[in-house]
mmCIF file of C-alpha atoms and ligand atoms in Angstrom:
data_model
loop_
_atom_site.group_PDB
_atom_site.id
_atom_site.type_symbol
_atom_site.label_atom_id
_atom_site.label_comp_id
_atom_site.label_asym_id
_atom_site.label_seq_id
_atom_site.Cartn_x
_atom_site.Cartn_y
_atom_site.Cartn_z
ATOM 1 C CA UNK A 50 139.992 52.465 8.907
ATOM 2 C CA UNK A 51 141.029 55.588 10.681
ATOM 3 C CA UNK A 52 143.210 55.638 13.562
ATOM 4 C CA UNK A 53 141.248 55.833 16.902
ATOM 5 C CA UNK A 54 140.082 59.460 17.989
ATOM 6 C CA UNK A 55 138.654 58.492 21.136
ATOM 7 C CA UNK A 56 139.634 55.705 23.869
ATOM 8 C CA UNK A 57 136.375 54.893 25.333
ATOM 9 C CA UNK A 58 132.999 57.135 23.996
ATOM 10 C CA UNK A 59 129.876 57.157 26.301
ATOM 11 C CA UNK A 60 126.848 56.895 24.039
ATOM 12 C CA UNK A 61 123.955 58.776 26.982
ATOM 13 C CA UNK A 62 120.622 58.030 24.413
ATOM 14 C CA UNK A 63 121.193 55.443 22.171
ATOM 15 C CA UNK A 64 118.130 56.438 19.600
ATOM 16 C CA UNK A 65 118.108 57.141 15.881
ATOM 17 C CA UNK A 66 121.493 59.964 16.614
ATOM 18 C CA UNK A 67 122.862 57.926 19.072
ATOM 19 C CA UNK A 68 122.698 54.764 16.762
ATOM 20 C CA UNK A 69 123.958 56.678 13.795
ATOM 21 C CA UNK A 70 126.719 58.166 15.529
ATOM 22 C CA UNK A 71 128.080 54.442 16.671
ATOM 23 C CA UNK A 72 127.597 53.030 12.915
ATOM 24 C CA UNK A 73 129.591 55.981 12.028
ATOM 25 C CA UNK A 74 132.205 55.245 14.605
ATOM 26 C CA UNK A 75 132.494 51.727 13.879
ATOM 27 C CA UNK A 76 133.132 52.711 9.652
ATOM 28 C CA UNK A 77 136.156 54.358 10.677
ATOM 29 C CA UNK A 78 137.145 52.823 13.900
ATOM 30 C CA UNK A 79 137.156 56.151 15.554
ATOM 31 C CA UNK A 80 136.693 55.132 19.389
ATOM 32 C CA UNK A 81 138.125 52.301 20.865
ATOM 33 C CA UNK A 82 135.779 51.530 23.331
ATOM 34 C CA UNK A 83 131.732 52.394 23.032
ATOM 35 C CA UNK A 84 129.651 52.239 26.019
ATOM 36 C CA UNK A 85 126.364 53.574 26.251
ATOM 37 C CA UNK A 86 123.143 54.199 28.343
ATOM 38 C CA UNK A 87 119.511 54.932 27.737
ATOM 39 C CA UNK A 88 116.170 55.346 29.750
ATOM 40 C CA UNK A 89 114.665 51.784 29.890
ATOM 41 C CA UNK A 90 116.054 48.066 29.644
ATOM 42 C CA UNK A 91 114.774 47.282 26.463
ATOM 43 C CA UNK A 92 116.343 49.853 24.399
ATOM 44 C CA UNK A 93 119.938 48.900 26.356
ATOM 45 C CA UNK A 94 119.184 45.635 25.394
ATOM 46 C CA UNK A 95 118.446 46.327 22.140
ATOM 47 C CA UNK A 96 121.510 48.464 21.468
ATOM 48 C CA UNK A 97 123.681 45.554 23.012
ATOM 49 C CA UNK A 98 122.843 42.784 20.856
ATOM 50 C CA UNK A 99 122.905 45.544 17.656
ATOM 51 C CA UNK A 100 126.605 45.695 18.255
ATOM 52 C CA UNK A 101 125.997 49.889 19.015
ATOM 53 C CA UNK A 102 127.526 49.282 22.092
ATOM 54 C CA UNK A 103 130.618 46.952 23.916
ATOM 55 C CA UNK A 104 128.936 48.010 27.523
ATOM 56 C CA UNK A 105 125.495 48.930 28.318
ATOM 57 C CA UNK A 106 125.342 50.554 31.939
ATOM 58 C CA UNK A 107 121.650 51.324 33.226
ATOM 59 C CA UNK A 108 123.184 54.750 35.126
ATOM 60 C CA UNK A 109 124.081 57.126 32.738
ATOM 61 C CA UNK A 110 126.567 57.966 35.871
ATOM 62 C CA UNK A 111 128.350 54.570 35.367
ATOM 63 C CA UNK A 112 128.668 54.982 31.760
ATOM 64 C CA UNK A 113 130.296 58.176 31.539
ATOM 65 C CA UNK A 114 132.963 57.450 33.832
ATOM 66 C CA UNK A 115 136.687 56.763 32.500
ATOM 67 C CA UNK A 116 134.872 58.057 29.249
ATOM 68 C CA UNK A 117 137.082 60.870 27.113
ATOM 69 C CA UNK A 118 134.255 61.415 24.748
ATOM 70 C CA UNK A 119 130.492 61.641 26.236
ATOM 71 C CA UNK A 120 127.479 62.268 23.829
ATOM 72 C CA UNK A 121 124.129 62.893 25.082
ATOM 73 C CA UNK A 122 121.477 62.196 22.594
ATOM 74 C CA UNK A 123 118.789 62.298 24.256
ATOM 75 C CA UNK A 124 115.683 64.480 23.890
ATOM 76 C CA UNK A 125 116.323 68.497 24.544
ATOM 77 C CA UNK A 126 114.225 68.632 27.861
ATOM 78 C CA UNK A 127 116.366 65.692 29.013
ATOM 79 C CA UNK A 128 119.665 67.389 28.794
ATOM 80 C CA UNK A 129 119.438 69.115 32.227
ATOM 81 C CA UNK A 130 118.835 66.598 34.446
ATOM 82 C CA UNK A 131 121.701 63.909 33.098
ATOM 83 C CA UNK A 132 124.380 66.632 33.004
ATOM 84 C CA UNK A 133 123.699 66.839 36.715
ATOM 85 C CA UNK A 134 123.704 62.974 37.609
ATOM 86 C CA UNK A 135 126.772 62.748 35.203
ATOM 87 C CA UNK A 136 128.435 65.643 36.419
ATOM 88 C CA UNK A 137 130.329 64.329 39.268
ATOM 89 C CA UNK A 138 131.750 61.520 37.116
ATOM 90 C CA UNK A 139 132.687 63.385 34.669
ATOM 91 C CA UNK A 140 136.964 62.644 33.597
ATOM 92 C CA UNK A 141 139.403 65.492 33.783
ATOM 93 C CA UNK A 142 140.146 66.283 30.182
ATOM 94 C CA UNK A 143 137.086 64.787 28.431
ATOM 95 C CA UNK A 144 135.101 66.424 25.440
ATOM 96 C CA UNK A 145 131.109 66.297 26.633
ATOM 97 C CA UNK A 146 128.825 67.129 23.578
ATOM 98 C CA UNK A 147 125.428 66.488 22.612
ATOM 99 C CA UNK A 148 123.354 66.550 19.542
ATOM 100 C CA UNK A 149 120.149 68.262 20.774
ATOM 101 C CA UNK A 150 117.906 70.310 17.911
ATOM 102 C CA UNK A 151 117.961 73.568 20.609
ATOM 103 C CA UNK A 152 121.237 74.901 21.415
ATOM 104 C CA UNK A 153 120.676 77.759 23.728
ATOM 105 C CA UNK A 154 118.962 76.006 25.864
ATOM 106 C CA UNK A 155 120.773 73.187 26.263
ATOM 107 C CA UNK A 156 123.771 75.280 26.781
ATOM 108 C CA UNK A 157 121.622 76.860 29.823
ATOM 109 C CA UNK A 158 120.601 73.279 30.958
ATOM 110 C CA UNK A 159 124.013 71.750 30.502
ATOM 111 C CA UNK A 160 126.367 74.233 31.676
ATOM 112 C CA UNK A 161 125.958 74.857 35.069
ATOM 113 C CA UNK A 162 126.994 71.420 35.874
ATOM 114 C CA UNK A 163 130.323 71.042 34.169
ATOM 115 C CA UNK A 164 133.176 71.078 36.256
ATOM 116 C CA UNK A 165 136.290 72.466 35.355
ATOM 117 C CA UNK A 166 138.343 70.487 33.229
ATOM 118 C CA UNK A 167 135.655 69.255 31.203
ATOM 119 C CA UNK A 168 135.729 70.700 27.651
ATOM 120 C CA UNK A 169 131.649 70.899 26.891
ATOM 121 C CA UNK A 170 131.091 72.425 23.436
ATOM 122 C CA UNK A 171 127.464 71.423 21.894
ATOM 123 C CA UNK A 172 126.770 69.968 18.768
ATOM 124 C CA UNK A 173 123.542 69.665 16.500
ATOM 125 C CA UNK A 174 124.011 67.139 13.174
ATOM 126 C CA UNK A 175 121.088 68.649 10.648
ATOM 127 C CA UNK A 176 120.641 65.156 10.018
ATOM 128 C CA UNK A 177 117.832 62.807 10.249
ATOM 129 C CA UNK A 178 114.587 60.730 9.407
ATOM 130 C CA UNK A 179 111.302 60.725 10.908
ATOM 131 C CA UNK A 180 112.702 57.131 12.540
ATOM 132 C CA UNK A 181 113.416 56.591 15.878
ATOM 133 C CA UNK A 182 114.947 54.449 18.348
ATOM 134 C CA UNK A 183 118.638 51.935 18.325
ATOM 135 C CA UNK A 184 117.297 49.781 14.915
ATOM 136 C CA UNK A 185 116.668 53.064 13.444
ATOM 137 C CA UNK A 186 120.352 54.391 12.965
ATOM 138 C CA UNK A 187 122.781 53.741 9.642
ATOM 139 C CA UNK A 188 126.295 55.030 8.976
ATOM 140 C CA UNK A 189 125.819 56.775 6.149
ATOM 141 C CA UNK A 190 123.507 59.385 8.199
ATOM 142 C CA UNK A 191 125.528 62.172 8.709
ATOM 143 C CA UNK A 192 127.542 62.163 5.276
ATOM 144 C CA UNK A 193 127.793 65.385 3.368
ATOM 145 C CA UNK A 194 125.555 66.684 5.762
ATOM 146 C CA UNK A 195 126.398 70.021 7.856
ATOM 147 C CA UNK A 196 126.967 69.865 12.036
ATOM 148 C CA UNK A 197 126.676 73.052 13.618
ATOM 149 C CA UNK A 198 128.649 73.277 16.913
ATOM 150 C CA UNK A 199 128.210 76.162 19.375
ATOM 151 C CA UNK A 200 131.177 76.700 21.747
ATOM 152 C CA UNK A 201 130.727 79.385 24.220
ATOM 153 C CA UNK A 202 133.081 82.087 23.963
ATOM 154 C CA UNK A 203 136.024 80.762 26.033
ATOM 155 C CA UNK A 204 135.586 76.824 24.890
ATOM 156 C CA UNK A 205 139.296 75.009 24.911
ATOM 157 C CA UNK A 206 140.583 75.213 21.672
ATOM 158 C CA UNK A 207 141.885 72.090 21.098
ATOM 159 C CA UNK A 208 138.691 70.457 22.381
ATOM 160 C CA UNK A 209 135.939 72.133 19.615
ATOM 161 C CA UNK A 210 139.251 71.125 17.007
ATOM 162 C CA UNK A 211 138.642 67.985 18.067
ATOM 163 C CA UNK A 212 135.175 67.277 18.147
ATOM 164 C CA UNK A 213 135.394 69.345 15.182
ATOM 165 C CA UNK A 214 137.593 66.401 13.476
ATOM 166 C CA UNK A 215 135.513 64.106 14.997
ATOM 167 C CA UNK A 216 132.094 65.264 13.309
ATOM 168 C CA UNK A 217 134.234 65.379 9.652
ATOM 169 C CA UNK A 218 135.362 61.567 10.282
ATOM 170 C CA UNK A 219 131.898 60.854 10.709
ATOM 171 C CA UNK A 220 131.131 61.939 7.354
ATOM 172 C CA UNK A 221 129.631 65.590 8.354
ATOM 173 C CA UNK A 222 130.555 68.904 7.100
ATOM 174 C CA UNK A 223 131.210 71.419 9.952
ATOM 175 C CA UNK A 224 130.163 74.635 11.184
ATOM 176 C CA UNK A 225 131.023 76.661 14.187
ATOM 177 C CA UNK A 226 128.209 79.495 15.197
ATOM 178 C CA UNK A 227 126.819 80.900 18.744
ATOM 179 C CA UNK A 228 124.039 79.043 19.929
ATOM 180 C CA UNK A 229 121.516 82.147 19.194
ATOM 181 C CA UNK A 230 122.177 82.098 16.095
ATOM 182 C CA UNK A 231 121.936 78.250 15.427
ATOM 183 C CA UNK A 232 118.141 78.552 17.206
ATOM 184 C CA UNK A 233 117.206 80.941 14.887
ATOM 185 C CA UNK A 234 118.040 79.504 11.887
ATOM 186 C CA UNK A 235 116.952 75.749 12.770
ATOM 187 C CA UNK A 236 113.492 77.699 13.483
ATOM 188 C CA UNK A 237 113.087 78.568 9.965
ATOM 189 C CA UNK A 238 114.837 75.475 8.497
ATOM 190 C CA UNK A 239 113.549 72.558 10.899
ATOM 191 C CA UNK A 240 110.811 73.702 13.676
ATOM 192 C CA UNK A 241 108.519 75.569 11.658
ATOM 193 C CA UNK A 242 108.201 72.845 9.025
ATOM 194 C CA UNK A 243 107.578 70.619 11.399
ATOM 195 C CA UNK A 244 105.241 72.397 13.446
ATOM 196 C CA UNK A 245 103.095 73.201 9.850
ATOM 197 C CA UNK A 246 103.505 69.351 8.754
ATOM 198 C CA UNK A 247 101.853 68.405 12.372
ATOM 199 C CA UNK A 248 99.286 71.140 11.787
ATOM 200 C CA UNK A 249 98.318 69.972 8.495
ATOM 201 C CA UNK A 250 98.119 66.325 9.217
ATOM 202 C CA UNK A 251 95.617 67.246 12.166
ATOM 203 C CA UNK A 252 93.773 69.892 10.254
ATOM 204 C CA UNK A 253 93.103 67.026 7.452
ATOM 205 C CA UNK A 254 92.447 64.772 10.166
ATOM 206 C CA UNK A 255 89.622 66.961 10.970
ATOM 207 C CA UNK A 256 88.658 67.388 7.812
ATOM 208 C CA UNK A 257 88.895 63.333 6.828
ATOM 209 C CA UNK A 258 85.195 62.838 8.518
ATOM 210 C CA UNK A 259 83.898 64.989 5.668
ATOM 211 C CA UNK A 260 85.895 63.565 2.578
ATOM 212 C CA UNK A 261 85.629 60.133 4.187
ATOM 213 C CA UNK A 262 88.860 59.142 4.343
ATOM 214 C CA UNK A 263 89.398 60.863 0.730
ATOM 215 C CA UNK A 264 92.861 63.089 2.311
ATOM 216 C CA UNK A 265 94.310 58.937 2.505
ATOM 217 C CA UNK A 266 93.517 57.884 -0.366
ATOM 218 C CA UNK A 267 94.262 60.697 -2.826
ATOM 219 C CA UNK A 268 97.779 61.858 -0.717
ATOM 220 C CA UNK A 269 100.010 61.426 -3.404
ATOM 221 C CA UNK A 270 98.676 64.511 -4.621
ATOM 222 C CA UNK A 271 101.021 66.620 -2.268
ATOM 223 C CA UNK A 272 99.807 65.829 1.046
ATOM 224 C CA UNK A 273 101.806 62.069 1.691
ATOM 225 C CA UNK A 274 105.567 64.120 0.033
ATOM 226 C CA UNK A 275 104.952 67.709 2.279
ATOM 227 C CA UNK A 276 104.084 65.510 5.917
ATOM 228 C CA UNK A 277 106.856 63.086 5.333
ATOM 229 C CA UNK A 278 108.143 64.696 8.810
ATOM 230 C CA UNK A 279 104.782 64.549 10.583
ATOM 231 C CA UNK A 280 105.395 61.002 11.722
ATOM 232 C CA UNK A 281 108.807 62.626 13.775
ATOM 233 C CA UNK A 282 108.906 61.890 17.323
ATOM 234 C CA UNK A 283 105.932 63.534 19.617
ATOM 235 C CA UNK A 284 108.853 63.494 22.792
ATOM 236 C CA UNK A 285 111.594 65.215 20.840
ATOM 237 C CA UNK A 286 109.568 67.824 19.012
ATOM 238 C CA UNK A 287 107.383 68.659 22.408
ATOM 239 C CA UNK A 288 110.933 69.616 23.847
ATOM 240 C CA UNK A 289 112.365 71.494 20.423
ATOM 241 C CA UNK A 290 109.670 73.439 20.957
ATOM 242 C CA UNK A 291 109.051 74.099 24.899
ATOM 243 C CA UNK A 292 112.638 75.283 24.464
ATOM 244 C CA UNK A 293 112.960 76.995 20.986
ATOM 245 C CA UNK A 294 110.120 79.758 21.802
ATOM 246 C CA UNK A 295 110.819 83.272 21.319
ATOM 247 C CA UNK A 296 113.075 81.915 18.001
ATOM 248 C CA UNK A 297 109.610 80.066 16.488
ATOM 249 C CA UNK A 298 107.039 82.688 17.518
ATOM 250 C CA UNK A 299 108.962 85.270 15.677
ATOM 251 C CA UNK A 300 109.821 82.809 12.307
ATOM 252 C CA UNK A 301 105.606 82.141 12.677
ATOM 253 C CA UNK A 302 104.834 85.230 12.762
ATOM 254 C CA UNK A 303 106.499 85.994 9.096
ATOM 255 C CA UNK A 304 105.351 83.008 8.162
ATOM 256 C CA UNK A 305 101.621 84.040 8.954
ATOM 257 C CA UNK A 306 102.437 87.825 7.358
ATOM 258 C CA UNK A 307 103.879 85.444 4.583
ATOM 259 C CA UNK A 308 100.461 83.387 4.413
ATOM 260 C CA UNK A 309 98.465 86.541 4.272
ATOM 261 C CA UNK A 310 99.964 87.836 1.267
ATOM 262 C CA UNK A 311 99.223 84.696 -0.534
ATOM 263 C CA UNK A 312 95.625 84.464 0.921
ATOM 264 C CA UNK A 313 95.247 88.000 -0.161
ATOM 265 C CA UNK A 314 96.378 87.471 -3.471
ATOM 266 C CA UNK A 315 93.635 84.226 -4.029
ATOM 267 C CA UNK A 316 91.096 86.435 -2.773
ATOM 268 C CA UNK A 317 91.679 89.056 -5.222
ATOM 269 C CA UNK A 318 92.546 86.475 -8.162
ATOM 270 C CA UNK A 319 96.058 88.449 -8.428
ATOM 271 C CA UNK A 320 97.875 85.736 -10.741
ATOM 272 C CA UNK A 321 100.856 87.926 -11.048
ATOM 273 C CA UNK A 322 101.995 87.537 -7.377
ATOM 274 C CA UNK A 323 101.170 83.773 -7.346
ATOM 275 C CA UNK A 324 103.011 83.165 -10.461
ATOM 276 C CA UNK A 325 105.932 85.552 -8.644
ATOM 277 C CA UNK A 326 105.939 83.798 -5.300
ATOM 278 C CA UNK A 327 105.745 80.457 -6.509
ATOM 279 C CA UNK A 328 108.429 81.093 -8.711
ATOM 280 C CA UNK A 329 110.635 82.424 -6.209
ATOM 281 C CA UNK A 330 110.332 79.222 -3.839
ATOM 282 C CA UNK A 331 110.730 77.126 -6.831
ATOM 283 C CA UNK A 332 114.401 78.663 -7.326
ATOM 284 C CA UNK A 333 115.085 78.291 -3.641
ATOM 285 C CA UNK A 334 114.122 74.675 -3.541
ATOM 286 C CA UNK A 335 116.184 73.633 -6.528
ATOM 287 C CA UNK A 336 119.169 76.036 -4.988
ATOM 288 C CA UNK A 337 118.357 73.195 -2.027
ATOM 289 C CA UNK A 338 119.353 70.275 -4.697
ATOM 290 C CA UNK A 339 122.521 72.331 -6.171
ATOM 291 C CA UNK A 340 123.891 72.575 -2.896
ATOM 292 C CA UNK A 341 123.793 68.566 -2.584
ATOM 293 C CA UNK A 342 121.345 68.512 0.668
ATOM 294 C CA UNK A 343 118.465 66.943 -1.486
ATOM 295 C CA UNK A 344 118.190 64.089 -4.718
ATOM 296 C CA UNK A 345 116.879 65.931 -8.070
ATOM 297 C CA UNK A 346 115.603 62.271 -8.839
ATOM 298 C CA UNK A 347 111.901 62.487 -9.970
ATOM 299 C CA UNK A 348 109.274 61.600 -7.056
ATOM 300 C CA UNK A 349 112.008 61.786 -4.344
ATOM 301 C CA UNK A 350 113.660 58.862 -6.206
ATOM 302 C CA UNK A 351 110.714 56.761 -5.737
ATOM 303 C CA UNK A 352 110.928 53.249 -7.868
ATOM 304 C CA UNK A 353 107.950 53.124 -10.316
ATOM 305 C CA UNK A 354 107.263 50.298 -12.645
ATOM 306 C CA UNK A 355 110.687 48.676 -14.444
ATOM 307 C CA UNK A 356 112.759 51.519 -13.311
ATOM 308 C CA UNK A 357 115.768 50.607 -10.739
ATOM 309 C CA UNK A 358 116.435 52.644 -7.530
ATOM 310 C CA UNK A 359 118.309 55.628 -7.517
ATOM 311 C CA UNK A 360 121.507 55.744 -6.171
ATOM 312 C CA UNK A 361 121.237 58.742 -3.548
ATOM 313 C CA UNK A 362 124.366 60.890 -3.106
ATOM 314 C CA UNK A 363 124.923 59.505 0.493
ATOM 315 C CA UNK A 364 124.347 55.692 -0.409
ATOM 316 C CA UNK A 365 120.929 56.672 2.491
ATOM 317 C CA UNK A 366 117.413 55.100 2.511
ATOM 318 C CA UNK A 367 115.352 56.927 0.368
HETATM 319 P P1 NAP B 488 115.280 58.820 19.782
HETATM 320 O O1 NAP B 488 115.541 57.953 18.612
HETATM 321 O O2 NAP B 488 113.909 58.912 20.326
HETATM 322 O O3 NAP B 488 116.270 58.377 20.962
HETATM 323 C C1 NAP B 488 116.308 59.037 22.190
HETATM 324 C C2 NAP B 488 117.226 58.294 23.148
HETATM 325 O O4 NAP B 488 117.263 59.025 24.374
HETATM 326 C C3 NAP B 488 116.757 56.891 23.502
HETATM 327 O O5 NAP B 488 117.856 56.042 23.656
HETATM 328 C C4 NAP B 488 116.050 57.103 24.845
HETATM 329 O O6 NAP B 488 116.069 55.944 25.641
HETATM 330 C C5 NAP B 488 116.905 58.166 25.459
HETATM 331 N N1 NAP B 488 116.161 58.958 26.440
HETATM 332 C C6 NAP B 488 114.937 59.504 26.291
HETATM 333 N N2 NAP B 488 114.575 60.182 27.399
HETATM 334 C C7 NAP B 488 115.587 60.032 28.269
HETATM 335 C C8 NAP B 488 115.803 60.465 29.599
HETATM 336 N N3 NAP B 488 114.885 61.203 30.238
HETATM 337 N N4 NAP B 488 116.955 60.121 30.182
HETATM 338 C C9 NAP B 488 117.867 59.348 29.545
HETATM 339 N N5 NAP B 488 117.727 58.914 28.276
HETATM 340 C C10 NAP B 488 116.593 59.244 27.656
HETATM 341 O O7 NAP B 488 115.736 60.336 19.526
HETATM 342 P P2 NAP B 488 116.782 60.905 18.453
HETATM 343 O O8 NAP B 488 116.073 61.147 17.157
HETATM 344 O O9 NAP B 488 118.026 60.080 18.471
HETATM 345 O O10 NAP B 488 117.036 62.339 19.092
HETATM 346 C C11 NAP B 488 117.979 62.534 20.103
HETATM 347 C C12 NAP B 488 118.405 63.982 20.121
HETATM 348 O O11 NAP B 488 118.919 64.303 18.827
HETATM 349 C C13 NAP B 488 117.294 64.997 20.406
HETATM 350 O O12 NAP B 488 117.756 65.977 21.289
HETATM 351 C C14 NAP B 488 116.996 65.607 19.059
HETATM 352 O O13 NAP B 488 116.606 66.967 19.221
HETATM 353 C C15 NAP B 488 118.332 65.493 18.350
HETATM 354 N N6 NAP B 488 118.274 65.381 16.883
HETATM 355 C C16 NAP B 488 117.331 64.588 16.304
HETATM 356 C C17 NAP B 488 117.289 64.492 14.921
HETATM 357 C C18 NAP B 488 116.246 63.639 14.231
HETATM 358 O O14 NAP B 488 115.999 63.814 13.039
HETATM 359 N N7 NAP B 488 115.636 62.707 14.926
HETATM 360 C C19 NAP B 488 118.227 65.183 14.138
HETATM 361 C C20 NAP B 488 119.209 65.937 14.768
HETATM 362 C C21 NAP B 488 119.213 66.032 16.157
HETATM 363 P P3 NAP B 488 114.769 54.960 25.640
HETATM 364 O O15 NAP B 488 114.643 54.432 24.249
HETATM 365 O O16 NAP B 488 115.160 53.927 26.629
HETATM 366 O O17 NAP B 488 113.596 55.801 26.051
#
């Protein structure tokens, strides 16, 4: 148990992030005091009788207010309109964050409406599962993986220290880096995965009335492991995307110039660049496992037969 951070934190979204972050919280005893809102009854409800929260408030205005630490984590596209109905209610002195996949964007959405005396300084945990919603959150989410926070030039000092501290209780490495940057390397790292593992999905969709139902059935082969992500959130990704543009178009446009090389290289049965490019990702995605962010366990640690489970490095579902 670590000494409280935080008197009272205001939980705005109260999803998988938002459910994490108060497991986290409550490991370490970080805040005092957790209240929290979100957009309908049941999920309040919901996050009420999971323990997330002491005090569920159905105004995101109510919740914030006496609050010295106020998350939002709630969809990108989302982030605009609370900052203005919380803005007014907002304590002198408190940290406002929030843990959207888009940073410069949300800093243009968010912004505006701080008064002075709030510290805002945005925050993006490169954390998650393709879960969603208050049941959906553990503890163990964020540890040993990175947050990226994005202070504007100017930020408070003592506030992005903070929430800097804050982030590391939780479990989470920490980086500091302007939002432009962050967008542009999320695009690479998150969006345009997830915008191929969509495509693919629907592509085989398509192509499922011809195989008859033969992409299901034989998925193991590659397919079920590379759209893992697929089954993310429609609402979040709609918004990483609507506000993430100029970043994606220009990572999908290597990406296709990327594509065309390979596509080339089938067409003229060129084995030597295959066997070059595929052994070039191959060292990149076991650099991904030497840095810690992934399990070297066979299958993604899958159980087959007698064998036990895996012990993954951050105690997470696997
Ligand atoms: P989630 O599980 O779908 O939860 C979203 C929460 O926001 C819910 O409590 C929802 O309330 C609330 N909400 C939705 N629309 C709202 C609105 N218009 N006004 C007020 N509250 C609203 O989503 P999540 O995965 O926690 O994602 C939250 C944020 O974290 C997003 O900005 C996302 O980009 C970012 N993020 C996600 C991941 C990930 O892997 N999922 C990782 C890092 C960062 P209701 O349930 O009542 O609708």
């Amino acid at each position: 148990m670590t000494q409280a951070m935080f008197e009272r934190v205001a939980l705005i979204g109260v999803g998988l992030i938002g459910s994490s972050i108060s497991h986290a919280m409550r490991r370490r005893g970080l805040a005092k005091e957790i209240v929290g809102s979100a957009r309908t009854k049941a999920t309040l409800a919901t996050a009420l009788s999971l323990g997330l929260i002491d005090k569920g408030y159905e105004r995101a205005a109510e919740a914030v207010k006496g609050a010295d630490l106020v998350i939002l984590s709630v969809p990108v596209g989302a982030c605009g309109p609370l900052a203005a109905e919380i803005a007014p209610h907002l304590s002198a002195g408190a940290i406002l964050t929030d843990v959207g996949s888009v940073k410069e964007a949300v800093v243009r959405d968010i912004a505006p409406h701080v008064p002075a005396g709030v510290h805002f300084v945005p925050g993006h945990p490169i954390a998650g599962t393709e879960q969603s919603g208050p049941e959906a959150g553990f503890a163990e989410l964020f540890d040993g993986r990175w947050t990226i926070l994005t202070p504007e030039p100017g930020t408070d000092a003592v506030a992005v220290e903070k929430l800097k501290a804050f982030w590391t209780a939780l479990g989470s490495k920490v980086e500091i880096m302007n939002a432009q940057h962050h967008d542009m390397v999320l695009a690479i790292t998150s969006h345009l995965p997830h915008l191929i593992a969509y495509n693919i999905v629907n592509t085989a969709e398509h192509l499922q009335r011809v195989t008859e139902k033969e992409v299901i059935k034989f998925s193991a082969g590659g397919f079920r492991d590379f759209t893992r992500i697929a089954a993310s959130d429609p609402t979040m990704w709609r918004d990483v995307f609507l506000n993430n543009k100029e970043a994606v178009m220009e990572m999908l446009r290597r990406f296709s110039d990327d594509l065309a090389e390979l596509k080339r290289a089938i067409e003229a049965a060129d084995g030597d660049t295959l066997f070059r490019r595929f052994t070039e990702a191959r060292d990149i995605r076991r650099g991904i496992i030497a840095a810690g962010q992934d399990t070297p366990a066979p299958d993604f640690g899958r159980v087959h037969g007698s064998q036990p489970a895996p012990e993954t490095e951050s105690g997470a579902r696997k």
